[in-house]
Coordinates of C-alpha atoms and ligand atoms in Angstrom, one line a residue:
M782 CA -2.0 -47.6 -13.4
T783 CA 0.6 -47.8 -10.6
R784 CA -0.9 -48.9 -7.3
T785 CA -0.3 -45.6 -5.8
E786 CA -2.4 -43.6 -8.3
R787 CA -5.9 -42.4 -7.5
P788 CA -8.3 -43.5 -10.3
A789 CA -10.3 -40.9 -12.2
V790 CA -13.6 -39.8 -10.7
P791 CA -16.4 -38.1 -12.8
L792 CA -16.2 -34.4 -12.3
T793 CA -19.9 -33.9 -12.3
G794 CA -22.7 -33.2 -9.8
G795 CA -22.4 -31.7 -6.4
D796 CA -23.8 -29.1 -4.1
Q797 CA -23.8 -25.5 -5.2
I798 CA -23.0 -23.5 -2.1
H799 CA -22.7 -20.1 -3.7
A800 CA -24.8 -18.8 -6.6
P801 CA -23.4 -16.8 -9.5
A802 CA -23.2 -13.1 -8.5
P803 CA -22.9 -10.8 -11.5
G804 CA -22.4 -7.7 -9.4
T805 CA -21.7 -4.4 -11.1
E806 CA -19.2 -2.8 -8.8
W807 CA -15.5 -3.4 -9.8
W808 CA -14.4 -4.4 -6.2
R809 CA -16.8 -7.4 -6.1
D810 CA -14.4 -9.6 -8.1
A811 CA -11.3 -7.5 -8.2
V812 CA -7.8 -8.9 -7.8
I813 CA -5.9 -6.3 -5.7
Y814 CA -2.1 -6.2 -5.4
Q815 CA -0.6 -4.9 -2.2
V816 CA 2.4 -2.6 -2.7
Y817 CA 4.6 -2.1 0.4
P818 CA 6.1 1.2 -0.7
R819 CA 9.4 0.9 1.1
S820 CA 10.2 -2.4 -0.5
F821 CA 8.6 -2.2 -4.0
A822 CA 11.0 -0.1 -6.0
D823 CA 13.5 2.7 -5.2
G824 CA 13.5 5.7 -7.5
N825 CA 16.3 7.7 -5.9
G826 CA 18.9 5.2 -4.8
D827 CA 18.6 5.7 -1.0
G828 CA 17.8 2.0 -0.5
M829 CA 14.2 2.7 0.4
G830 CA 11.3 2.3 -2.0
D831 CA 9.3 5.4 -3.0
L832 CA 6.4 6.7 -5.0
P833 CA 8.5 7.5 -8.2
G834 CA 9.9 3.9 -7.9
I835 CA 6.3 2.6 -7.8
T836 CA 5.3 4.6 -10.8
S837 CA 8.2 3.3 -12.8
R838 CA 7.2 -0.3 -12.2
L839 CA 3.4 0.0 -12.6
D840 CA 3.8 -1.7 -16.0
H841 CA 4.7 -4.9 -14.1
L842 CA 1.3 -4.8 -12.5
A843 CA -0.5 -4.1 -15.8
K844 CA 1.3 -7.0 -17.4
L845 CA 0.5 -9.3 -14.5
G846 CA -3.2 -8.4 -15.0
V847 CA -4.4 -7.2 -11.6
D848 CA -7.3 -4.8 -11.3
A849 CA -6.1 -2.6 -8.5
V850 CA -3.2 -1.6 -6.3
W851 CA -3.3 -1.1 -2.6
L852 CA -0.5 1.0 -1.1
S853 CA 0.6 0.5 2.5
P854 CA 1.1 3.9 4.2
F855 CA 3.4 6.5 2.6
Y856 CA 2.4 9.4 4.8
R857 CA 4.6 11.6 6.9
S858 CA 5.9 9.4 9.7
P859 CA 8.9 8.7 11.9
Q860 CA 8.7 5.1 10.6
K861 CA 8.7 3.5 14.0
D862 CA 6.3 0.9 12.6
A863 CA 7.2 1.2 8.9
G864 CA 4.7 4.1 8.3
Y865 CA 1.8 2.7 10.4
D866 CA 2.6 5.6 12.8
V867 CA 1.4 8.7 11.0
T868 CA 2.2 12.3 11.9
D869 CA 0.4 13.9 9.0
Y870 CA -2.4 12.1 7.3
R871 CA -2.5 14.5 4.3
Q872 CA 1.2 14.6 3.5
V873 CA 3.7 12.2 1.8
D874 CA 6.7 11.4 3.9
P875 CA 9.8 12.9 2.2
R876 CA 11.4 9.4 2.1
F877 CA 8.6 8.4 -0.3
G878 CA 8.3 11.6 -2.3
T879 CA 5.8 14.4 -2.5
L880 CA 2.1 14.8 -3.1
D881 CA 2.9 15.5 -6.7
D882 CA 4.6 12.2 -6.9
F883 CA 1.5 10.6 -5.5
D884 CA -0.7 12.4 -8.1
A885 CA 1.7 11.2 -10.9
M886 CA 1.5 7.6 -9.6
R887 CA -2.3 7.7 -9.3
A888 CA -2.6 9.2 -12.8
R889 CA -0.3 6.5 -14.3
A890 CA -2.2 3.7 -12.5
H891 CA -5.5 4.9 -13.8
E892 CA -4.1 5.3 -17.3
L893 CA -3.1 1.6 -17.1
G894 CA -6.6 0.7 -15.9
L895 CA -5.5 0.0 -12.3
R896 CA -7.6 1.4 -9.4
V897 CA -5.8 2.8 -6.4
I898 CA -6.5 2.0 -2.8
V899 CA -4.6 3.8 0.0
D900 CA -4.2 2.8 3.6
L901 CA -5.9 4.6 6.5
V902 CA -4.6 4.3 10.0
P903 CA -7.3 5.5 12.3
N904 CA -6.7 3.5 15.5
H905 CA -3.6 5.4 16.5
S906 CA -1.4 8.2 15.3
S907 CA 2.4 8.7 15.8
D908 CA 3.5 10.2 19.0
Q909 CA 5.0 12.9 16.9
H910 CA 1.5 13.9 15.6
V911 CA 0.8 17.5 16.5
W912 CA -2.3 16.4 18.4
F913 CA -0.2 14.1 20.6
Q914 CA 2.4 16.8 21.2
E915 CA -0.4 19.1 22.2
A916 CA -1.8 16.5 24.5
L917 CA 1.6 16.1 26.2
A918 CA 1.9 19.9 26.6
A919 CA -1.6 20.2 28.0
A920 CA -2.9 19.4 31.5
P921 CA -4.7 16.2 32.5
G922 CA -8.4 16.6 31.7
S923 CA -7.8 19.0 28.9
L924 CA -9.5 18.9 25.5
A925 CA -6.1 18.1 23.9
R926 CA -5.7 15.0 26.1
D927 CA -9.3 13.9 25.3
R928 CA -8.3 13.1 21.7
Y929 CA -6.3 10.1 23.0
M930 CA -6.7 7.5 25.7
F931 CA -5.1 9.1 28.8
R932 CA -6.0 7.7 32.2
D933 CA -4.8 8.0 35.8
G934 CA -2.8 5.0 37.0
K935 CA -3.9 2.7 39.7
G936 CA -2.3 2.1 43.2
A937 CA -0.4 4.5 45.4
D938 CA 0.5 7.6 43.4
G939 CA -1.0 6.1 40.3
A940 CA 2.2 4.1 39.8
E941 CA 0.5 1.1 38.2
P942 CA -1.0 1.1 34.7
P943 CA -4.8 1.7 34.5
N944 CA -5.4 -1.9 33.5
N945 CA -3.5 -5.1 32.6
W946 CA -3.7 -4.9 28.8
Q947 CA -0.6 -5.9 26.8
S948 CA 0.6 -4.4 23.6
I949 CA 0.3 -6.5 20.5
F950 CA 4.0 -6.0 19.9
G951 CA 4.8 -7.2 23.5
G952 CA 5.1 -5.5 26.9
P953 CA 2.4 -3.3 28.6
A954 CA -0.1 -1.4 26.5
W955 CA 0.3 1.7 28.7
T956 CA 3.2 4.2 29.0
R957 CA 3.4 6.8 31.8
L958 CA 4.2 10.4 31.1
A959 CA 6.9 12.4 32.8
P960 CA 5.7 14.4 35.8
R961 CA 4.3 17.9 35.5
E962 CA 3.4 20.5 38.1
D963 CA -0.3 20.4 37.4
D964 CA -0.6 16.6 37.7
G965 CA -3.5 15.5 39.9
P966 CA -3.1 13.4 43.1
A967 CA -2.7 10.3 40.9
G968 CA 0.5 11.8 39.5
P969 CA 1.5 11.6 35.8
Q970 CA -1.1 10.1 33.6
W971 CA -0.7 7.0 31.4
Y972 CA -1.7 6.7 27.7
L973 CA -2.9 3.6 25.9
H974 CA -1.1 2.1 22.9
L975 CA -2.3 -1.2 21.6
F976 CA 0.9 -1.3 19.5
D977 CA 4.2 0.5 20.0
S978 CA 4.5 3.2 22.6
S979 CA 5.1 5.5 19.7
Q980 CA 1.6 4.7 18.4
P981 CA -0.9 6.3 21.0
D982 CA -4.5 5.1 20.5
L983 CA -6.9 7.8 19.5
N984 CA -10.2 8.3 21.4
W985 CA -13.0 7.6 19.0
D986 CA -15.6 8.9 21.4
N987 CA -14.2 12.3 20.7
A988 CA -16.2 14.2 18.0
E989 CA -13.1 16.0 16.7
V990 CA -11.3 12.8 16.0
R991 CA -14.3 11.5 14.0
A992 CA -14.6 14.8 12.0
E993 CA -10.9 14.8 11.3
F994 CA -10.9 11.3 9.7
E995 CA -13.9 12.0 7.6
D996 CA -12.0 15.0 6.3
V997 CA -8.9 12.8 5.7
L998 CA -11.1 10.5 3.6
R999 CA -12.3 13.4 1.6
F1000 CA -8.8 14.7 1.1
W1001 CA -7.7 11.4 -0.6
L1002 CA -11.0 10.9 -2.4
D1003 CA -10.6 14.4 -3.9
R1004 CA -7.2 13.2 -5.1
G1005 CA -8.8 10.4 -7.0
V1006 CA -8.3 7.3 -4.9
D1007 CA -10.8 4.4 -5.4
G1008 CA -10.8 3.2 -1.8
F1009 CA -9.2 2.7 1.5
R1010 CA -7.8 -0.2 3.4
V1011 CA -8.7 0.4 7.0
D1012 CA -6.0 -0.5 9.5
V1013 CA -7.0 -2.3 12.7
A1014 CA -10.7 -1.7 11.8
H1015 CA -11.8 -3.7 14.8
G1016 CA -9.8 -1.7 17.4
M1017 CA -11.1 1.8 17.5
I1018 CA -13.7 1.5 20.2
K1019 CA -12.7 -0.1 23.5
E1020 CA -15.1 -1.6 26.0
T1021 CA -16.5 1.1 28.4
G1022 CA -14.5 1.2 31.6
L1023 CA -11.5 -0.5 30.0
P1024 CA -11.8 -3.7 32.1
D1025 CA -8.8 -5.9 32.8
W1026 CA -8.4 -8.9 30.5
D1027 CA -6.2 -11.9 31.1
G1028 CA -5.9 -13.1 27.5
K1029 CA -3.0 -12.6 25.2
V1030 CA -3.6 -10.3 22.3
A1031 CA -2.4 -11.3 18.9
M1032 CA -2.7 -9.6 15.6
V1033 CA -2.3 -12.9 13.8
E1034 CA -4.5 -15.5 15.5
G1035 CA -3.1 -18.7 14.1
S1036 CA -5.5 -21.4 12.9
D1037 CA -6.8 -23.3 15.9
G1038 CA -5.5 -20.5 18.1
A1039 CA -2.0 -21.7 17.0
N1040 CA 0.1 -19.0 18.5
G1041 CA -1.9 -18.9 21.7
G1042 CA -3.2 -15.4 21.0
S1043 CA -6.7 -14.2 20.6
N1044 CA -8.4 -11.1 19.4
E1045 CA -11.5 -11.4 21.6
G1046 CA -10.5 -9.0 24.3
P1047 CA -12.3 -5.8 25.4
M1048 CA -10.1 -3.8 23.0
F1049 CA -11.4 -5.4 19.9
D1050 CA -14.6 -5.8 17.9
Q1051 CA -16.9 -3.7 20.0
D1052 CA -20.3 -2.9 18.6
G1053 CA -19.6 0.8 18.6
V1054 CA -17.1 0.6 15.7
H1055 CA -20.0 0.0 13.2
E1056 CA -21.3 3.5 13.7
I1057 CA -18.0 4.8 12.4
Y1058 CA -18.2 2.8 9.2
R1059 CA -21.8 3.8 8.6
A1060 CA -20.6 7.4 8.6
W1061 CA -17.7 6.6 6.3
H1062 CA -20.0 4.8 3.9
K1063 CA -21.9 8.0 3.5
V1064 CA -18.7 10.0 2.9
L1065 CA -17.8 7.6 0.0
D1066 CA -21.3 8.0 -1.3
E1067 CA -20.7 11.7 -1.8
Y1068 CA -18.3 10.7 -4.6
D1069 CA -19.0 9.2 -8.0
G1070 CA -17.9 5.8 -9.1
D1071 CA -17.6 2.7 -6.9
R1072 CA -15.3 3.6 -4.1
C1073 CA -14.6 1.0 -1.4
L1074 CA -13.5 0.4 2.2
V1075 CA -11.8 -2.8 3.1
A1076 CA -11.5 -3.8 6.8
E1077 CA -8.4 -5.2 8.3
A1078 CA -10.2 -6.8 11.2
W1079 CA -8.8 -9.9 12.9
V1080 CA -12.1 -11.0 14.4
S1081 CA -13.7 -14.4 14.8
P1082 CA -16.0 -16.1 14.3
M1083 CA -16.6 -15.1 10.7
S1084 CA -20.2 -14.0 11.4
R1085 CA -18.6 -11.2 13.4
L1086 CA -16.5 -10.2 10.4
A1087 CA -19.6 -10.1 8.2
R1088 CA -20.9 -7.3 10.4
Y1089 CA -18.2 -5.0 9.0
V1090 CA -19.5 -5.5 5.4
R1091 CA -23.2 -5.0 5.9
E1092 CA -24.9 -3.0 3.2
D1093 CA -24.4 0.4 4.8
E1094 CA -20.8 -0.2 6.2
M1095 CA -17.6 -1.3 4.4
Q1096 CA -17.5 -3.1 1.0
Q1097 CA -14.9 -5.8 1.9
A1098 CA -13.0 -7.4 4.8
F1099 CA -9.8 -9.4 4.6
N1100 CA -10.5 -13.1 5.0
F1101 CA -7.7 -14.0 7.5
A1102 CA -9.5 -17.3 8.4
F1103 CA -8.5 -18.4 4.9
L1104 CA -5.0 -17.1 5.2
V1105 CA -4.3 -19.1 8.5
T1106 CA -5.9 -22.3 7.2
K1107 CA -3.4 -25.2 7.0
W1108 CA -2.7 -27.1 3.8
N1109 CA -5.5 -29.6 4.5
A1110 CA -8.3 -30.5 2.0
G1111 CA -11.1 -30.7 4.6
K1112 CA -10.1 -27.5 6.4
L1113 CA -9.8 -25.7 3.1
R1114 CA -13.3 -26.8 2.0
D1115 CA -14.7 -25.8 5.3
V1116 CA -13.2 -22.3 5.3
V1117 CA -14.3 -21.7 1.7
T1118 CA -17.8 -22.8 2.4
E1119 CA -18.1 -20.8 5.6
S1120 CA -16.6 -17.7 3.9
L1121 CA -19.0 -17.8 1.0
E1122 CA -22.0 -18.6 3.1
T1123 CA -21.3 -16.0 5.7
M1124 CA -20.6 -13.1 3.3
D1125 CA -23.5 -14.1 1.0
A1126 CA -25.8 -13.6 4.0
V1127 CA -24.9 -9.9 4.1
G1128 CA -24.6 -9.5 0.3
A1129 CA -20.8 -8.8 0.4
P1130 CA -18.2 -10.4 -1.7
T1131 CA -15.8 -12.8 -0.1
T1132 CA -12.2 -12.0 -0.2
W1133 CA -9.2 -14.3 -0.3
V1134 CA -5.7 -13.6 0.8
L1135 CA -2.6 -15.8 1.5
S1136 CA 0.2 -13.3 2.2
N1137 CA 0.7 -9.7 3.4
H1138 CA 3.3 -7.5 5.1
D1139 CA 2.4 -8.9 8.6
V1140 CA 2.7 -12.6 8.1
V1141 CA 5.2 -15.1 6.9
R1142 CA 4.9 -15.4 3.1
H1143 CA 2.9 -18.4 2.0
A1144 CA 5.9 -19.8 0.0
S1145 CA 7.7 -20.1 3.4
R1146 CA 4.7 -20.9 5.6
L1147 CA 3.7 -23.9 3.4
G1148 CA 7.3 -25.1 3.4
L1149 CA 7.0 -25.9 7.1
D1150 CA 5.6 -29.2 8.5
E1151 CA 1.8 -28.7 8.0
T1152 CA 1.1 -30.3 11.4
A1153 CA 3.3 -27.9 13.3
D1154 CA 2.0 -24.7 14.7
G1155 CA 4.4 -22.7 12.6
P1156 CA 5.2 -19.1 13.6
M1157 CA 2.8 -16.9 11.7
N1158 CA 4.6 -13.6 11.9
G1159 CA 8.3 -14.3 11.6
I1160 CA 10.9 -17.1 11.2
G1161 CA 14.4 -16.5 12.5
P1162 CA 17.7 -18.2 12.0
A1163 CA 17.2 -20.3 15.2
D1164 CA 13.8 -21.6 14.0
V1165 CA 13.2 -24.7 11.9
Q1166 CA 13.8 -23.5 8.4
P1167 CA 11.1 -24.0 5.7
D1168 CA 11.7 -26.4 2.8
A1169 CA 11.9 -23.9 0.0
E1170 CA 11.0 -26.3 -2.9
L1171 CA 8.1 -27.8 -1.0
G1172 CA 6.9 -24.3 0.0
L1173 CA 7.0 -22.9 -3.5
R1174 CA 5.2 -25.9 -5.0
R1175 CA 2.5 -25.7 -2.4
A1176 CA 2.3 -21.9 -2.6
R1177 CA 1.7 -22.1 -6.4
A1178 CA -1.0 -24.8 -5.9
A1179 CA -2.6 -22.7 -3.1
T1180 CA -2.6 -19.6 -5.2
L1181 CA -4.1 -21.3 -8.2
L1182 CA -6.8 -22.6 -6.0
M1183 CA -7.4 -19.2 -4.5
L1184 CA -7.5 -17.4 -7.8
S1185 CA -10.3 -19.7 -8.9
L1186 CA -12.6 -18.7 -6.1
P1187 CA -15.5 -16.3 -6.5
G1188 CA -15.1 -12.9 -5.0
S1189 CA -12.1 -10.6 -4.7
A1190 CA -8.5 -11.7 -4.1
Y1191 CA -5.5 -9.9 -2.6
L1192 CA -1.9 -10.5 -3.7
Y1193 CA 1.1 -9.3 -1.8
Q1194 CA 4.0 -7.9 -3.8
G1195 CA 6.6 -10.5 -4.7
E1196 CA 4.3 -13.5 -4.3
E1197 CA 3.9 -13.4 -8.1
L1198 CA 7.7 -14.1 -8.2
G1199 CA 7.4 -17.0 -5.7
L1200 CA 9.4 -15.1 -3.1
P1201 CA 10.0 -16.8 0.3
D1202 CA 10.7 -14.8 3.5
H1203 CA 14.2 -14.0 4.4
T1204 CA 14.4 -16.4 7.4
T1205 CA 18.0 -15.8 8.4
L1206 CA 18.2 -12.0 8.8
P1207 CA 20.8 -11.0 11.4
D1208 CA 19.3 -9.3 14.5
D1209 CA 21.3 -6.1 13.9
V1210 CA 19.3 -5.2 10.8
R1211 CA 15.9 -5.9 12.2
Q1212 CA 13.4 -3.0 12.4
D1213 CA 10.1 -4.4 13.4
P1214 CA 9.1 -3.0 16.8
A1215 CA 7.7 -6.4 17.7
F1216 CA 11.3 -7.7 17.8
F1217 CA 12.4 -5.0 20.2
R1218 CA 9.3 -5.1 22.5
T1219 CA 9.5 -8.8 22.9
H1220 CA 13.3 -8.7 23.4
G1221 CA 13.8 -10.9 20.5
A1222 CA 11.3 -13.6 21.6
E1223 CA 9.5 -12.8 18.3
V1224 CA 11.8 -12.0 15.4
G1225 CA 9.0 -9.9 13.9
R1226 CA 7.8 -9.3 10.3
D1227 CA 11.0 -8.0 8.6
G1228 CA 11.5 -11.3 6.7
C1229 CA 8.4 -10.7 4.5
R1230 CA 9.3 -7.1 3.8
I1231 CA 12.5 -7.5 1.8
P1232 CA 13.1 -5.2 -1.1
L1233 CA 11.9 -6.8 -4.4
P1234 CA 14.3 -8.4 -6.9
W1235 CA 13.7 -6.9 -10.4
E1236 CA 16.8 -7.6 -12.4
A1237 CA 19.2 -10.5 -11.5
D1238 CA 22.4 -8.9 -12.8
R1239 CA 22.0 -5.4 -11.3
P1240 CA 23.3 -4.3 -7.9
G1241 CA 20.6 -4.7 -5.3
L1242 CA 18.9 -7.0 -7.8
G1243 CA 17.6 -3.9 -9.6
F1244 CA 15.6 -2.6 -6.6
G1245 CA 16.9 0.9 -7.4
P1246 CA 19.7 2.9 -9.1
S1247 CA 22.2 2.0 -6.3
D1248 CA 23.1 -1.2 -4.5
A1249 CA 21.4 0.0 -1.3
T1250 CA 18.5 -1.9 0.1
W1251 CA 17.1 -1.1 3.5
L1252 CA 17.1 -4.8 4.4
P1253 CA 19.5 -7.3 2.8
Q1254 CA 18.1 -9.6 0.1
P1255 CA 18.8 -13.3 0.4
E1256 CA 20.8 -14.9 -2.3
S1257 CA 17.8 -17.0 -3.3
Y1258 CA 16.1 -13.8 -4.6
R1259 CA 18.5 -13.6 -7.6
A1260 CA 17.1 -16.5 -9.5
L1261 CA 13.6 -15.3 -8.7
A1262 CA 14.1 -11.7 -10.1
A1263 CA 11.3 -10.5 -12.3
D1264 CA 13.5 -10.3 -15.4
Q1265 CA 14.3 -14.0 -15.0
Q1266 CA 10.6 -14.9 -15.1
Y1267 CA 9.0 -12.7 -17.8
G1268 CA 8.0 -14.8 -20.7
V1269 CA 9.5 -18.0 -19.2
D1270 CA 7.1 -20.9 -19.4
G1271 CA 6.4 -22.4 -16.0
S1272 CA 7.8 -19.4 -14.1
T1273 CA 5.7 -18.3 -11.1
F1274 CA 5.1 -14.9 -12.8
E1275 CA 3.7 -16.5 -15.9
L1276 CA 1.6 -18.8 -13.8
Y1277 CA 0.0 -15.8 -12.0
R1278 CA -0.4 -13.9 -15.3
G1279 CA -2.0 -16.9 -17.0
A1280 CA -4.3 -17.5 -14.0
L1281 CA -5.4 -13.9 -13.8
G1282 CA -6.1 -13.8 -17.6
L1283 CA -8.3 -17.0 -17.4
R1284 CA -10.0 -15.8 -14.2
R1285 CA -11.1 -12.7 -16.1
A1286 CA -12.0 -14.4 -19.3
E1287 CA -14.0 -17.1 -17.5
R1288 CA -15.6 -14.6 -15.1
L1289 CA -14.6 -16.8 -12.1
G1290 CA -14.9 -13.9 -9.7
Q1291 CA -18.6 -13.7 -10.4
G1292 CA -19.2 -17.4 -10.7
G1293 CA -21.2 -19.8 -8.6
L1294 CA -19.3 -22.5 -6.6
T1295 CA -20.1 -26.2 -6.5
W1296 CA -18.1 -28.9 -4.6
V1297 CA -17.6 -31.7 -7.1
A1298 CA -19.6 -34.7 -5.7
G1299 CA -17.0 -37.4 -6.3
Y1300 CA -14.5 -35.6 -4.1
A1301 CA -16.8 -33.8 -1.7
D1302 CA -15.4 -35.7 1.3
A1303 CA -12.0 -36.6 0.0
A1304 CA -9.2 -36.3 2.5
D1305 CA -6.5 -35.2 0.1
V1306 CA -8.3 -33.6 -2.8
V1307 CA -10.2 -30.3 -3.2
A1308 CA -12.4 -30.3 -6.2
L1309 CA -14.8 -27.5 -7.2
R1310 CA -16.5 -26.0 -10.1
V1311 CA -16.7 -22.3 -10.6
A1312 CA -18.5 -20.9 -13.7
D1313 CA -17.4 -23.3 -16.4
V1314 CA -14.1 -24.3 -14.9
I1315 CA -13.3 -27.3 -12.7
V1316 CA -10.5 -26.9 -10.2
L1317 CA -8.6 -29.8 -8.6
S1318 CA -6.0 -29.5 -5.9
N1319 CA -4.1 -32.6 -4.9
L1320 CA -2.8 -32.3 -1.4
G1321 CA -2.1 -36.1 -1.0
A1322 CA 0.9 -38.2 -1.9
A1323 CA -0.8 -40.2 -4.7
P1324 CA -1.2 -38.7 -8.1
V1325 CA -4.9 -38.1 -9.1
V1326 CA -5.8 -39.4 -12.6
L1327 CA -7.8 -36.9 -14.6
P1328 CA -10.9 -38.0 -16.5
E1329 CA -10.1 -39.0 -20.1
G1330 CA -10.2 -36.0 -22.5
A1331 CA -9.9 -33.4 -19.8
E1332 CA -9.0 -30.1 -21.3
V1333 CA -6.3 -28.6 -19.1
L1334 CA -6.4 -24.8 -19.0
I1335 CA -3.6 -24.2 -16.5
A1336 CA -1.7 -26.1 -13.8
S1337 CA 0.5 -25.0 -11.0
G1338 CA 3.2 -27.5 -11.8
P1339 CA 3.9 -30.2 -14.4
L1340 CA 1.3 -32.9 -14.8
T1341 CA 2.4 -36.5 -15.3
E1342 CA 1.3 -39.1 -17.8
S1343 CA 0.6 -42.8 -17.1
A1344 CA -1.1 -45.6 -19.0
E1345 CA -4.4 -44.4 -17.3
G1346 CA -4.0 -40.9 -18.6
I1347 CA -2.9 -37.5 -17.3
A1348 CA -2.4 -37.3 -13.6
L1349 CA -2.2 -34.5 -11.1
P1350 CA 0.9 -34.9 -8.8
T1351 CA 1.1 -34.1 -5.2
D1352 CA 0.8 -30.4 -4.1
T1353 CA -0.5 -29.3 -7.5
T1354 CA -3.6 -27.6 -8.7
V1355 CA -5.2 -27.7 -12.2
W1356 CA -8.0 -25.9 -13.9
I1357 CA -9.9 -28.0 -16.4
R1358 CA -12.6 -26.9 -18.8
G1359 CA -15.8 -28.1 -17.3
Ligands
LIG1950 C1 -1.9 -3.3 11.1 C2 -0.8 -3.3 10.1 C3 0.5 -3.6 10.8 C4 0.7 -2.5 11.8 C5 -0.4 -2.5 12.8 C6 -0.4 -1.2 13.6 O1 -2.1 -4.6 11.6 O2 -1.1 -4.2 9.0 O3 1.6 -3.6 9.9 O4 1.9 -2.8 12.5 O5 -1.7 -2.4 12.1 O6 -0.7 -0.1 12.8

């Protein structure tokens, strides 16, 4: 054994912190793949992905072996925030196709055994929504204005915003209307928008708003969807009186408050939101099968998140605490334990997620110095650039660790190809409102939203029938195109496919979890047993020697051999038959 190797440790014993949970509903242990429609696949050659494009590539997901697909919004929208600004909740945006295209996509997905989850955006609508247009045309105090959060301003002539809240995309969270003759003494009113000024917040104390969204749920349930991802699920109810708050709001609260932001202000996580989800739970109960709601709720501590998945509320909530955890063995153990214990307490499955359309992809994030407070939601050309090789190695190790964990896991399109962010996008192609509202101080999220590479030798890397792509693809995407990875031993696609197959066969999603005693406090090694599989992640520099005779099921990278036996190199995860 070389001096730097870590000798083998028996992989027995340890504390079980999560009991096996052989739940019956599909979502309890499902692996759910996020499709970002504008960047998945383009059917008509306009450079923007669409529903026919998605349908044409569903075989990729079936081959990969996921259980469900979640689609980010494809509804009618001026696309000021890439579709998270909806003008018609019951209509497909012409850029993405038609309702018939949706039905065809849904039918094909179900034929392939894939469930379909759609995105619901209830915190705000687009300013082009007929309700907001009515509100603009109506007088202060009217029923039409009551559907949104209109208020008189403060100060002389109401010239100052009603409070000091800031938009999550930067700048003030209030915009003032143009003057009208019937304005009161405070002059033109202001409206609240936690996000872009084109995304006015709805008033969830208004009964019509509540009834409308219950109806929207039924509309899509009638069209056969299996569930909803609920956007900004922690934001719909604001503290009474809308008190000033001096904190800085942040969608992505970095680990240890890394980006200086918080989501603990009076606009978030108010107790009143839960009544909404209890009502929605009942709507889902009107339908057969196991339909589900998943909360996008950036709240902490985790015990607050668990309130969204109590028995009569939603079924799942994204585990962003896991996503923001640094590549550190102790911190990973802590977040896994806390996640399982907190969700077990309310009988909900834990979820796991490493990437989505709002954060820097984990292949890039983990390629930054782990001690630095890396930017969570965007890397630009002027920032320190990630180490691509290191990032991919760690990303594969992190994913293989994640896919062993009990509960449900979310994948973001392209991570199965090992895609990094585009970190050198020129400013003139950027589209994220966060870039514009912060005057470039934040580059925004475009870098994780690049059109997917399907075929290395085709124009636009096979994104669609033309060479158009709504954002440019970096040169590094060519070698990572899907057709370069299918059937190729050691490719990231085959790693994901292999892990998903084993996860299903070994029933890891329903397994109990035990921290392997010999590594329970190790600074550089995460070691756990789920069902009959032992998982080791080596985050340290020294290779970890595996016990003699260990039967390796899958590894995130090549293992090494020494006189002492097989060893697990740095930044690598292995699954071993337990
Ligand atoms: C959610 C979405 C994000 C969007 C925001 C406003 O956080 O994930 O993409 O910008 O809500 O709707």
